[in-house]
XYZ file of C-alpha atoms in Angstrom:
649
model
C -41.915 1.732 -0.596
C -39.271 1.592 -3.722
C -42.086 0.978 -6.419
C -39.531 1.697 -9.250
C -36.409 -0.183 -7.773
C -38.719 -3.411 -7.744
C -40.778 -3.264 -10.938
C -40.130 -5.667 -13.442
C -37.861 -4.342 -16.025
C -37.097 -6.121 -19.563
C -33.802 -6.155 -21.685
C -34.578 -7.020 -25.103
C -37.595 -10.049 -24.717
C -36.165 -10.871 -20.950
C -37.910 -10.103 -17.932
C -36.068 -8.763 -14.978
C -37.474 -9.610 -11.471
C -36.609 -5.556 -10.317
C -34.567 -3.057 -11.492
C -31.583 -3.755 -9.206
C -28.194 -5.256 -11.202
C -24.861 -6.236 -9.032
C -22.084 -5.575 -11.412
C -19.191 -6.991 -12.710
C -15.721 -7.291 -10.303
C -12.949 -9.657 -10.662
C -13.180 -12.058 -7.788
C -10.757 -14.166 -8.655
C -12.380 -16.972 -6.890
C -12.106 -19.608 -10.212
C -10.051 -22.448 -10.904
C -7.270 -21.702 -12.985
C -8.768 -23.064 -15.894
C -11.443 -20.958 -15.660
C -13.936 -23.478 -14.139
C -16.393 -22.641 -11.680
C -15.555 -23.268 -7.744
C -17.695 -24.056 -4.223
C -15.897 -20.192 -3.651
C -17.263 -18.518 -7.190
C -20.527 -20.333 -6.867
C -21.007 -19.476 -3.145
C -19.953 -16.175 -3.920
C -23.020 -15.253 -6.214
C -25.218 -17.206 -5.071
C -25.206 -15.224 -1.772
C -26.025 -11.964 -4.028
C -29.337 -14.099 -6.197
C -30.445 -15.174 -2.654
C -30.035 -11.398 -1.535
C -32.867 -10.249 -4.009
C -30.650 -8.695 -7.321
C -32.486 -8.871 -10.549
C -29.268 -9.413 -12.579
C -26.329 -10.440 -11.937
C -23.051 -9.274 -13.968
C -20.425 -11.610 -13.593
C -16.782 -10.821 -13.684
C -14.704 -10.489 -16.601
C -15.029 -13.602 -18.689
C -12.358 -14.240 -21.035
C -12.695 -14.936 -24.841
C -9.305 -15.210 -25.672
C -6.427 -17.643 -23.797
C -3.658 -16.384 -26.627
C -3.815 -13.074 -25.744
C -6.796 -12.144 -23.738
C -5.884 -13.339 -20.284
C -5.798 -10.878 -17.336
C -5.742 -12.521 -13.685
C -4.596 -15.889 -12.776
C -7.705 -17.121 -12.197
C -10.601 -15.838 -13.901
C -13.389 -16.876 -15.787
C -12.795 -18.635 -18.754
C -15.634 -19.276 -21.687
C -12.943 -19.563 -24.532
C -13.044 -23.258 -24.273
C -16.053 -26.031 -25.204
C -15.526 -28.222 -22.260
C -15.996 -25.019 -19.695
C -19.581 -24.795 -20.708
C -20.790 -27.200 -17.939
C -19.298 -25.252 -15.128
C -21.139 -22.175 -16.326
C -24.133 -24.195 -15.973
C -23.304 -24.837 -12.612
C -23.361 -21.160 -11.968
C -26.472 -20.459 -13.961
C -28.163 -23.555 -12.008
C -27.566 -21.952 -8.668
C -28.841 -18.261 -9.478
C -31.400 -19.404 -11.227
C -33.470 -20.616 -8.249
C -33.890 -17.105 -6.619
C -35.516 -15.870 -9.547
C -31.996 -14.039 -10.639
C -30.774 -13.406 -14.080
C -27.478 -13.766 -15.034
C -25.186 -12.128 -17.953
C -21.555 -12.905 -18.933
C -19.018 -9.863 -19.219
C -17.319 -11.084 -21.831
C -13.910 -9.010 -22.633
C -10.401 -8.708 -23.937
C -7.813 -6.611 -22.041
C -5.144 -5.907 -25.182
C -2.224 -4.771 -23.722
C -3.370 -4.772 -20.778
C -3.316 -8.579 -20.686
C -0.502 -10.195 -18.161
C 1.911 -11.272 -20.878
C 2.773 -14.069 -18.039
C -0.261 -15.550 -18.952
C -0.635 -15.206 -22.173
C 1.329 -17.751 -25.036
C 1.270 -15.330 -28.180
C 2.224 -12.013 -28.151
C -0.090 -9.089 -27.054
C -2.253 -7.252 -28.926
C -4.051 -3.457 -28.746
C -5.419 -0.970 -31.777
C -2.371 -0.079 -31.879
C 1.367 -0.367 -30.245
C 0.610 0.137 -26.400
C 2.062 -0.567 -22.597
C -0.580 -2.337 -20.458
C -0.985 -1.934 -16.951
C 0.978 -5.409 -16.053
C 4.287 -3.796 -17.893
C 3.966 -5.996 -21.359
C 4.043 -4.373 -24.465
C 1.271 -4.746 -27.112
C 1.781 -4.547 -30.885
C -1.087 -3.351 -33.206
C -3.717 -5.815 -34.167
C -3.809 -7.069 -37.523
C -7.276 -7.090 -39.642
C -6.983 -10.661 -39.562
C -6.340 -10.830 -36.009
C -9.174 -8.506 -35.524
C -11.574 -10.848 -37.037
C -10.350 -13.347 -35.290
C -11.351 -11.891 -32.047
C -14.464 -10.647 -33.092
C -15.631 -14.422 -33.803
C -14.066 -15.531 -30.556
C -16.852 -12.852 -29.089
C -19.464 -14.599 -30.964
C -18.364 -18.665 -29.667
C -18.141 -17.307 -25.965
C -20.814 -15.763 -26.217
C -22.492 -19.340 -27.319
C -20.764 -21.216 -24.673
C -22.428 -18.959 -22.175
C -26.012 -19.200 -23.858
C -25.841 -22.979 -24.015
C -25.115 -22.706 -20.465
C -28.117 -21.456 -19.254
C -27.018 -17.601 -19.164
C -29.520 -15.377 -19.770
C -27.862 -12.624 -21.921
C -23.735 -11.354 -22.011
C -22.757 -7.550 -21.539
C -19.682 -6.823 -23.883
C -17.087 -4.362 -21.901
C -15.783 -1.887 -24.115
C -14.811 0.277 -21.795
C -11.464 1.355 -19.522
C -9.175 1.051 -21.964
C -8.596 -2.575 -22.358
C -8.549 -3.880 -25.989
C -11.767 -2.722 -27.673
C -11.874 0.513 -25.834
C -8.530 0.976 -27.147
C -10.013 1.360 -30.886
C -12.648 3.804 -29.144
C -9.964 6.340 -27.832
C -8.485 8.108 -30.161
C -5.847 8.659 -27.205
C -4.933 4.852 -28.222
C -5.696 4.430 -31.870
C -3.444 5.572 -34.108
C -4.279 3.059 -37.036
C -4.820 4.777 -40.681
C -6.805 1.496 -41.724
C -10.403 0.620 -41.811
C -10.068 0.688 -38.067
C -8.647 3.704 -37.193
C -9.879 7.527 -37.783
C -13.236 8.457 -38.069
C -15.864 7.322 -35.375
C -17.366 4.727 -37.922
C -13.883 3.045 -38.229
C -13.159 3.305 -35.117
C -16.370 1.516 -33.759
C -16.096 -1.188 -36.748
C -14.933 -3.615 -34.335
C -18.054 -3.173 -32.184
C -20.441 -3.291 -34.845
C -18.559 -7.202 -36.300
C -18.838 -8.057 -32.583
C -22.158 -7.662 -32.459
C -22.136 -9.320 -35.745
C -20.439 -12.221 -34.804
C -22.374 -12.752 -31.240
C -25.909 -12.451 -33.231
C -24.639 -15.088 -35.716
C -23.774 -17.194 -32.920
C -26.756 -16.736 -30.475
C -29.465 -15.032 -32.864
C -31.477 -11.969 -32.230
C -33.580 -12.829 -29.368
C -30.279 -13.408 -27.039
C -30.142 -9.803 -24.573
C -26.787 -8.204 -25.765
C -25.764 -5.301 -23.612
C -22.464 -3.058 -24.271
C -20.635 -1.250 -21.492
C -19.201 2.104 -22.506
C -17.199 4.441 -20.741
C -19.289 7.682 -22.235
C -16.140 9.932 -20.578
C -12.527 8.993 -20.812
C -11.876 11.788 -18.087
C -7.998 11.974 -19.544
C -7.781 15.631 -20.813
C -8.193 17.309 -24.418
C -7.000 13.892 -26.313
C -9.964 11.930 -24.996
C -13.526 11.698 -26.279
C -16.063 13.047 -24.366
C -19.683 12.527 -23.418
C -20.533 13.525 -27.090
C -18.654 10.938 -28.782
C -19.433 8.634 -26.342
C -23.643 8.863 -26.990
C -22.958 9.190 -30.630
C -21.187 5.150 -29.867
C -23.716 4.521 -27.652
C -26.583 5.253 -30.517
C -24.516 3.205 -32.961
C -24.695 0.507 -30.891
C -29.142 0.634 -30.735
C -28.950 0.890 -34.381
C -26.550 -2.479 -34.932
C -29.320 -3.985 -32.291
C -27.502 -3.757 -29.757
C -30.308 -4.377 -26.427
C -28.658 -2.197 -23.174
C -26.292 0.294 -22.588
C -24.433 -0.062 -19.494
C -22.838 3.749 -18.796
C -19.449 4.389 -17.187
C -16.451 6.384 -17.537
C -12.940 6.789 -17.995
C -9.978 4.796 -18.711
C -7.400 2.870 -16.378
C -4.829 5.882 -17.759
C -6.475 8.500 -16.396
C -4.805 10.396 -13.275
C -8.202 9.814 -10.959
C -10.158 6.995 -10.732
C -13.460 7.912 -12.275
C -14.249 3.978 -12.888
C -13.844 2.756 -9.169
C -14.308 5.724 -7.367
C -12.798 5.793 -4.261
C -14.136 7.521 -1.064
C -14.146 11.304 -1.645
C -16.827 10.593 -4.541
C -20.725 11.531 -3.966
C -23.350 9.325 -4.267
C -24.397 10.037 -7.753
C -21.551 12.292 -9.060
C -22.136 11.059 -12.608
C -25.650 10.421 -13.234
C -25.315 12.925 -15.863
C -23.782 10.749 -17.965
C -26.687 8.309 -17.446
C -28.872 10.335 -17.939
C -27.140 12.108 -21.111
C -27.580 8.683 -22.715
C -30.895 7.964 -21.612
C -32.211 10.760 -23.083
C -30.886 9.902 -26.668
C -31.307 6.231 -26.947
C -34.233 3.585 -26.539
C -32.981 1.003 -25.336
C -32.732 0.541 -21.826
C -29.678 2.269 -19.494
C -28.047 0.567 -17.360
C -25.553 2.397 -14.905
C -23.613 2.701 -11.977
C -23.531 6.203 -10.318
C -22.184 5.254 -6.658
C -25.352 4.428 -5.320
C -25.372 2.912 -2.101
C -28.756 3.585 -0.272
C -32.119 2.385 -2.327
C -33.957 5.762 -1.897
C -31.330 7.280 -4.000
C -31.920 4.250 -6.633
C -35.600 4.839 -6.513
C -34.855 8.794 -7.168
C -32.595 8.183 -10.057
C -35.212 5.793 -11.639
C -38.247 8.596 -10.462
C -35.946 11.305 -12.305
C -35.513 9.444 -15.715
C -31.598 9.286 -15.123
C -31.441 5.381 -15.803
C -33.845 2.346 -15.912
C -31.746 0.063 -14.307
C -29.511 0.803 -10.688
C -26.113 -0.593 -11.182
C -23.091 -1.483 -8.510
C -20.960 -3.930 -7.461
C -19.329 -2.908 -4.297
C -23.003 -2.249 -2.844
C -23.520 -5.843 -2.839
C -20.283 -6.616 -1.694
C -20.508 -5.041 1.550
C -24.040 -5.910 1.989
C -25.425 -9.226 -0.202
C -28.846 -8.436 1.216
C -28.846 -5.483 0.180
C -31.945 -5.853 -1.984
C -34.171 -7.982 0.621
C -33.457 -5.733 3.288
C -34.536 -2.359 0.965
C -37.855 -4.330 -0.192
C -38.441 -5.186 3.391
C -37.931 -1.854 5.097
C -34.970 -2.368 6.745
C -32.482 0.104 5.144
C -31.112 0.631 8.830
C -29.732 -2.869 8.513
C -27.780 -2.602 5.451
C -24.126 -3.080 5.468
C -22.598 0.032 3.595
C -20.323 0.225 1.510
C -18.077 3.225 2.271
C -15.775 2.832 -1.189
C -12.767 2.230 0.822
C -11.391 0.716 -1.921
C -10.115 -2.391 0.140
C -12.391 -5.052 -2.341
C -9.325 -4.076 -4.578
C -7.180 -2.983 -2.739
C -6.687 -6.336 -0.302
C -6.061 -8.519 -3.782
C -2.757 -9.601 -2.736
C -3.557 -10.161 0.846
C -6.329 -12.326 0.541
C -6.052 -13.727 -3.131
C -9.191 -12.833 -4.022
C -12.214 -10.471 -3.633
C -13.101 -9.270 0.193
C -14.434 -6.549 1.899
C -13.890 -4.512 4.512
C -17.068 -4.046 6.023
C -17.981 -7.337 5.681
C -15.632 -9.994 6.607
C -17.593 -12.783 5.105
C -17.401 -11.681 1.763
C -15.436 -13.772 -0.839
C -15.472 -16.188 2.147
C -18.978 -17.847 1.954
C -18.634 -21.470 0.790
C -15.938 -21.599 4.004
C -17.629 -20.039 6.556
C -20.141 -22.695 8.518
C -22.818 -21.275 9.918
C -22.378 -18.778 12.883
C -23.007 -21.020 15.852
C -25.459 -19.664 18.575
C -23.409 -21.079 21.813
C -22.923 -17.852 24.205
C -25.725 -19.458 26.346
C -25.228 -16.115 27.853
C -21.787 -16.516 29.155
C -20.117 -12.532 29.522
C -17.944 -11.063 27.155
C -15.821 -7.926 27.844
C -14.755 -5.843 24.791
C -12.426 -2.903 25.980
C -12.751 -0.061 23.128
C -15.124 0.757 20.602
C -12.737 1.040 17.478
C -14.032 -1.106 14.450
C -12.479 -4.310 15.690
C -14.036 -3.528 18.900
C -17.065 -2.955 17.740
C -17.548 -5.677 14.918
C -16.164 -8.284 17.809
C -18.806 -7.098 20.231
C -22.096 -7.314 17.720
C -20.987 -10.548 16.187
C -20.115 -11.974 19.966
C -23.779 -10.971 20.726
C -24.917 -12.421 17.625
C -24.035 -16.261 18.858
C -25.688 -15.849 22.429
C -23.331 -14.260 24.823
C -23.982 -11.451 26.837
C -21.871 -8.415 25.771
C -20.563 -5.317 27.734
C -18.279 -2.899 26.243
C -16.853 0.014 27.522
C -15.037 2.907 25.509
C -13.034 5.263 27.651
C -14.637 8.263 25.907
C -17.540 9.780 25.737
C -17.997 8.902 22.853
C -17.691 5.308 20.596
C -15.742 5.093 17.497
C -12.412 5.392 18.419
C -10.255 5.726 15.274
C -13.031 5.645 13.107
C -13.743 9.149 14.890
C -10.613 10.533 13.655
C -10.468 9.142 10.524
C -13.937 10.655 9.447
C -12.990 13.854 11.059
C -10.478 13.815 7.563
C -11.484 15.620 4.419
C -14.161 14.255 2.467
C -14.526 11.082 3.878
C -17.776 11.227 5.918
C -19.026 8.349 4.973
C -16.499 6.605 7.447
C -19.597 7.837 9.121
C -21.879 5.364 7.961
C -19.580 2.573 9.108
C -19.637 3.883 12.046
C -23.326 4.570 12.509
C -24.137 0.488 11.271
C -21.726 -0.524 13.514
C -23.610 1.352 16.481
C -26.515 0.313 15.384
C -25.818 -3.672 15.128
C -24.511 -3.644 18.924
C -27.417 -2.257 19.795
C -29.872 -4.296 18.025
C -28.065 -7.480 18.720
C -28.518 -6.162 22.575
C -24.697 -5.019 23.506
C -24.377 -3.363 27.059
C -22.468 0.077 25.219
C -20.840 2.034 28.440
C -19.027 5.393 27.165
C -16.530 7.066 29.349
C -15.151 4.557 31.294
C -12.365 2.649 31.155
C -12.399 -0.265 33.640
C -10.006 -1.217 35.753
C -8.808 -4.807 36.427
C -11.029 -5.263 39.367
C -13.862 -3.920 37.566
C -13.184 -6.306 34.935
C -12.798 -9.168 37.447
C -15.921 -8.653 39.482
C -17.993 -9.033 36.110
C -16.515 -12.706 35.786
C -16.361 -12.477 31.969
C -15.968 -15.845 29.823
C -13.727 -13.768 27.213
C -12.270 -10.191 26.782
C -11.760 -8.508 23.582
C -8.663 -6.258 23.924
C -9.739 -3.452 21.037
C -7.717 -0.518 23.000
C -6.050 0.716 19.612
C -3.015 2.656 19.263
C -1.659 6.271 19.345
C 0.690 7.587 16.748
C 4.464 6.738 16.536
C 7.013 8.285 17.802
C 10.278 6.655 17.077
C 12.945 7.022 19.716
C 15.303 6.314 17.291
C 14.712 10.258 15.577
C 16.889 12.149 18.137
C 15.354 14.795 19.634
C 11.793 13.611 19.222
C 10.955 13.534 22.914
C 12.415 17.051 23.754
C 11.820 19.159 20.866
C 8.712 21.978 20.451
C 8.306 21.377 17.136
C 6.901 17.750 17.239
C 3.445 17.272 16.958
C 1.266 14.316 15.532
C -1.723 14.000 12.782
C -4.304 13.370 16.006
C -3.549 17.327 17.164
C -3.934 18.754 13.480
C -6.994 16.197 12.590
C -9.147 17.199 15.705
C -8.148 20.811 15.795
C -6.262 20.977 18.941
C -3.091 22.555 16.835
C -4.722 25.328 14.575
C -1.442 26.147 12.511
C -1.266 29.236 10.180
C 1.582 30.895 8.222
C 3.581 28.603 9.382
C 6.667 26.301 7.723
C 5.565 22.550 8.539
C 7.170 19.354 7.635
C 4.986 16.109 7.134
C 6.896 13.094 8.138
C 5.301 9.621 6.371
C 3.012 9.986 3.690
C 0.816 7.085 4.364
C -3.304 7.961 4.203
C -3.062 9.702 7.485
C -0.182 11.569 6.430
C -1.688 12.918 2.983
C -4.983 13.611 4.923
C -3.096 15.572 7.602
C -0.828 17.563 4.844
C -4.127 18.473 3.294
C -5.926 20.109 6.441
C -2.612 22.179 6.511
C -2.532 23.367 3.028
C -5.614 24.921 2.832
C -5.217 27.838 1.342
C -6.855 29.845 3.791
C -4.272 28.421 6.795
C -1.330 29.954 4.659
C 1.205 27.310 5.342
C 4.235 25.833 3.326
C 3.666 22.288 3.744
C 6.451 19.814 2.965
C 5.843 15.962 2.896
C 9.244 13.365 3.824
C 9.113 10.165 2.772
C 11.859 7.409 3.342
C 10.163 4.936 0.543
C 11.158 5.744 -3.433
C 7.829 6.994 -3.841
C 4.704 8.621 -2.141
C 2.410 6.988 -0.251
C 3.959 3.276 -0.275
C 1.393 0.851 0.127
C -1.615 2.579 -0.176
C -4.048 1.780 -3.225
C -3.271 4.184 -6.637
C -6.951 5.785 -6.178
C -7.590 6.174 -2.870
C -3.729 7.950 -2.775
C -4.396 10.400 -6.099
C -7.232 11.342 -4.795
C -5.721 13.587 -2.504
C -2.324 13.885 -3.393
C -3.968 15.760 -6.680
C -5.910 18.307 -4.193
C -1.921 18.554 -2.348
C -0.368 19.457 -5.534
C -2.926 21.910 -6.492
C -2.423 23.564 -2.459
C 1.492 24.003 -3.450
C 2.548 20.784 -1.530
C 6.261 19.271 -1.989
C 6.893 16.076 -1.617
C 10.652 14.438 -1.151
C 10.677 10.811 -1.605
C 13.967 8.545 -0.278
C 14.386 10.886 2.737
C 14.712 9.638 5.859
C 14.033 12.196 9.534
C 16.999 11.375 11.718
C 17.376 14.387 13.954
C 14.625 17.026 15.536
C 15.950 20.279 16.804
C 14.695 23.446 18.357
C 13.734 25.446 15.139
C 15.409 22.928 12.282
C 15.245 19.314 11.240
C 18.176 17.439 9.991
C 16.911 14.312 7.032
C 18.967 11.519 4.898
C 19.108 10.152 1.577
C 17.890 6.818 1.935
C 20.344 5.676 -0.782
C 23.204 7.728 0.017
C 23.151 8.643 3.301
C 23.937 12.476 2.727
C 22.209 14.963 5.422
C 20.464 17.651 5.380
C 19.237 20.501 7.213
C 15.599 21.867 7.203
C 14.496 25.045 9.141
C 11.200 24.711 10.253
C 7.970 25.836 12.751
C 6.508 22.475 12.982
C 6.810 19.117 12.572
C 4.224 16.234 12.398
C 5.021 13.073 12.842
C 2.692 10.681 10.519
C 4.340 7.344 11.412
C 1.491 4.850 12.140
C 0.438 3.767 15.214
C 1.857 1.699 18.404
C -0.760 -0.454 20.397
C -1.685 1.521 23.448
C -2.025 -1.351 25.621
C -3.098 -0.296 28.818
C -3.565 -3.357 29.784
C -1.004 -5.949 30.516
C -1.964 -9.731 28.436
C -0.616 -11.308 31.656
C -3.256 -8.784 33.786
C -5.930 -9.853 31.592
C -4.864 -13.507 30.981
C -4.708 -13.501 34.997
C -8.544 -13.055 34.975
C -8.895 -16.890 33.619
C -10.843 -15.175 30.670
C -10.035 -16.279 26.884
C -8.394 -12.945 25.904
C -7.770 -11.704 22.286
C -6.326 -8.927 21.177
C -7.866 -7.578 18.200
C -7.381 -4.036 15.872
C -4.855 -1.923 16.204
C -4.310 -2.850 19.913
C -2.790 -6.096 18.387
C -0.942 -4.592 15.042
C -1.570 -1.241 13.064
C -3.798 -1.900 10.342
C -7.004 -0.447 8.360
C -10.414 -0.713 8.735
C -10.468 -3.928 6.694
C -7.956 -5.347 9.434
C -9.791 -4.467 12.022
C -12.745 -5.449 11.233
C -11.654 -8.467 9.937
C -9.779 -8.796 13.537
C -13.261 -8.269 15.586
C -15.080 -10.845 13.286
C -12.780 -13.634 13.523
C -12.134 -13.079 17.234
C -15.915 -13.294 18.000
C -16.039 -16.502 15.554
C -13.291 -18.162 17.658
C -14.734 -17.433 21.205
């Protein structure tokens, strides 16, 4: 069916199995030294036994002076490591898989927490963890080019099949690419061909080390995406034919820098499938060697199109194979239908602090798979009730039917989804649609009894004589009793009236209170430019959108500032009145007074609860409450909540 996707494809003298490569992502999932755990190993394994061709592992580091990033990432700087790399290589190996290193420096933007010496970048810099980077002597440049070369040794003598060398998104050798960054009047600084000199005595150094026949791929961001100071796709082939020339074996194509305003690297949801293939394609048509790339694909026909149309020879993505590990298998076997997608929510990233390292949200066991036994299959057909068909809902009621229990679940309207109705019902962000649609589609392939516009009542609950009940009622939006006025006055409204079109407001003034996802989303459907409203957006927290990840937040607050939205951070509603709102300075405390048509009030959610726990506890059923029925969350919560509940029936 996908004759391209799985051909063989070679880079340099090695074979690939097919043309489909999971790329690199931190997962932070190593020892702190660097070594390999059950977690890491697990972790990747789970993606070879899932059908990739290649694997891309995260960044590896080169450099423990001044080259370390995370707290716990891969670490090929030192001799004794090699033997856990082996490890790694020893259990991808198996499935037929080939595996690279990313080996990489990140400059200044190294954590200087974790790094002994002083940091280093083409020239003086900031980094994204706050340290400051001097320039990089010659010496020190050498220096870092051999380090290159000895990792990239300690991976081969591990069993690795070839090392990609990331030279993109601004961490230290992009940093001599951009002329945004490098300022240097040396041998390393100025024209393209001094500029690239530290690629070229990489290469160097890594061919010394592992000779010719070793694959050596480059990753390149062809379009820095950060205005008139940045190179462009133009510069960025002219590198990218350098690097065939020096013998270089891939090109792996990407974009932009971590400084840019948007994140063109990690794109976040409002991104096609496929926006950049151009770029791809651009190199593709200028080089030899084969092209690696990642252009948001997430369903294998659109893989097999971009190989068809000549845009890349090999399909590139990471959070693909996140969400669904099987991706591969399941596309070679037909099954596309089954596929978990990945609906760039961004939470992989995003959830970093929560969870320590790499998750997902649409798939719970991700990051999680040397922990997880196997799902038991001991429902013997005992009866479980799942009240709402939200995403905890949902994911509780598929996986509950998954280990042998007989599921009915009933949504109150007529149709299921609950909030992930709403939420897809927001600009650009239909494919909370595909979520939605696999989530459907797994309850009713795993058999779930799905009953739409009803909500039961206790006795209707009671006669069924369920084993368990899975509480997945959700919330409604906030409306704090402590802002006066909020129960009397006309003006209040909330983002569920603007979002589904029961308000339809035009030419009006209109005040955005919280400016959370929903809140953004909500100030966005009023600024359009054809409603003709002056939106305003209040937020108590120092800044805008508190909490939510930098992408996923500029990539609508940009569209609000170009609609003529204001924001006012560290202001706090305390009063609703008839035609006027009254706000505070967080930090001061001094009031003010806002005329107004409309105000909507963007505050999260409150469980809805329509059902007592005692009621339902009464039943003698296990009961769990799960989603936003038990706490206002995300997706990634709630499906998270669904999946653990069902595991703990």
């Amino acid at each position: 069916m996908y004759d391209l996707l799985f051909s063989p494809g070679k880079i340099g003298g090695l074979t690939l199995p097919n043309r489909i490569a999971m790329t690199a992502a931190s997962a932070s999932l190593s020892q702190p030294d660097g070594t390999m755990t059950e977690d890491m190993l697990a972790y990747y394994e789970a993606r070879a036994k899932g059908g990739v061709g290649l694997i891309i592992t995260e960044m590896v580091c080169v450099d423990e002076d001044r080259g370390v990033l995370f707290p716990r990432e891969l670490n090929a700087a030192r001799e004794e490591n090699i033997p856990s790399f082996r490890r790694l290589a020893d259990r991808v190996h198996p499935h037929g898989t080939k595996i690279f290193a990313q080996l990489f420096h990140p400059g200044a933007n190294a954590d200087p927490k974790l790094n002994p010496l002083d940091l280093i970048s083409a020239s003086p810099a900031r980094g994204k963890k706050r340290g400051q980077a001097r320039a990089a002597t010659e010496e020190e440049i050498h220096a870092i080019a051999a380090k290159f070369g000895q990792a990239a040794r300690r991976v081969q003598e591990a069993g690795f099949d070839g090392v990609e060398v990331h030279a993109g998104h601004h961490y230290f050798l992009h940093s001599f690419l951009s002329p945004v960054t490098n300022h240097r009047t040396d041998g390393y600084g100025g024209s393209l061909e001094n500029r690239t000199r530290i690629l070229r005595e990489i290469v160097e150094a890594i061919r010394a080390a592992c000779g010719r026949d070793f694959p050596l791929m480059f990753r390149i961001s062809l379009e820095e995406y950060i205005g008139k100071d940045g190179y462009h796709a133009d510069t960025g082939i002219k590198i990218c034919q350098m690097l065939e020339g020096w013998g270089v074996d891939a090109i792996n194509v990407t974009a932009s820098g971590t400084d840019s305003k948007l994140s063109q690297s990690v794109e976040p949801m409002y991104y096609p499938q496929g926006w950049r293939k151009h770029l791809a394609k651009a190199v593709k048509g200028t080089v030899s060697i084969p092209v690696l790339s990642v252009a948001l694909i997430r369903d294998p026909a659109y893989a097999e199109k971009l190989l068809r149309e000549g845009v890349l020879d090999f399909a590139g993505s990471v959070r693909t194979h996140l969400a669904d590990p099987n991706w591969a298998a399941k596309a070679r076997a037909g099954q596309e239908e089954d596929i978990l997608p990945c609906i760039s929510c961004m939470a992989c990233f995003a959830k970093y602090d929560q969870a320590g390292h790499i998750t997902c949200a649409v798939n719970p066991e991700t990051g999680y798979e040397a922990q997880l036994p196997p799902l038991p299959q001991d429902g013997a057909g005992r009866l479980v009730v799942v009240l709402g068909s939200g995403p905890a809902g949902l994911e509780g009621a598929w996986m509950a039917a998954r280990r042998g229990f007989r599921v009915v679940l009933f949504e109150k309207a007529p149709q299921l989804g609950g909030q992930l109705r709403l939420a897809m019902a927001t600009p650009r962000k239909e494919k909370v649609g595909w979520l939605l649609e696999s989530l459907v589609h797994r309850c009713r392939q795993a058999g779930v009894n799905l009953r739409t516009g009803w909500a039961p009542t206790l006795e209707e609950i009671q006669a069924l004589h369920p084993y368990a009940i899975l509480d997945a009622t959700g919330g409604r939006p906030s409306l704090p009793a402590s802002i006066q006025g909020v129960g009397e006055s006309p003006l209040v409204c909330t983002p569920v009236e603007i979002i589904t079109g029961q308000l339809d407001l035009r030419e009006e003034s209109i005040v955005v209170v919280g400016s959370g996802m929903t809140g953004l989303e909500t100030a966005e459907i009023l600024s359009h430019r054809d409603r003709n409203n002056a939106v305003l957006v209040l937020e108590a927290a120092p800044r805008v959108a508190p909490g939510v990840y930098g992408s996923n937040r500029n990539g609508v607050t940009w569209v609000l500032e170009g609609n003529n939205v204001v924001f006012l951070t560290n202001r706090t509603l305390t009063k609703v009145g008839q035609d006027r709102i009254w706000f505070a300075d967080s930090q001061t405390g001094e009031e003010y007074v806002y005329p107004c048509d409309r105000v909507v009030l963007a505050l999260g959610t409150t469980p809805t609860r329509p059902y007592a726990l005692e009621d339902l506890q009464a039943l003698g059923a296990k009961v769990f409450r799960v989603g936003d029925a038990a706490q206002s969350g995300q997706v990634w919560d709630a499906v998270h909540d669904g999946y653990h509940a069902a595991r703990s029936l």
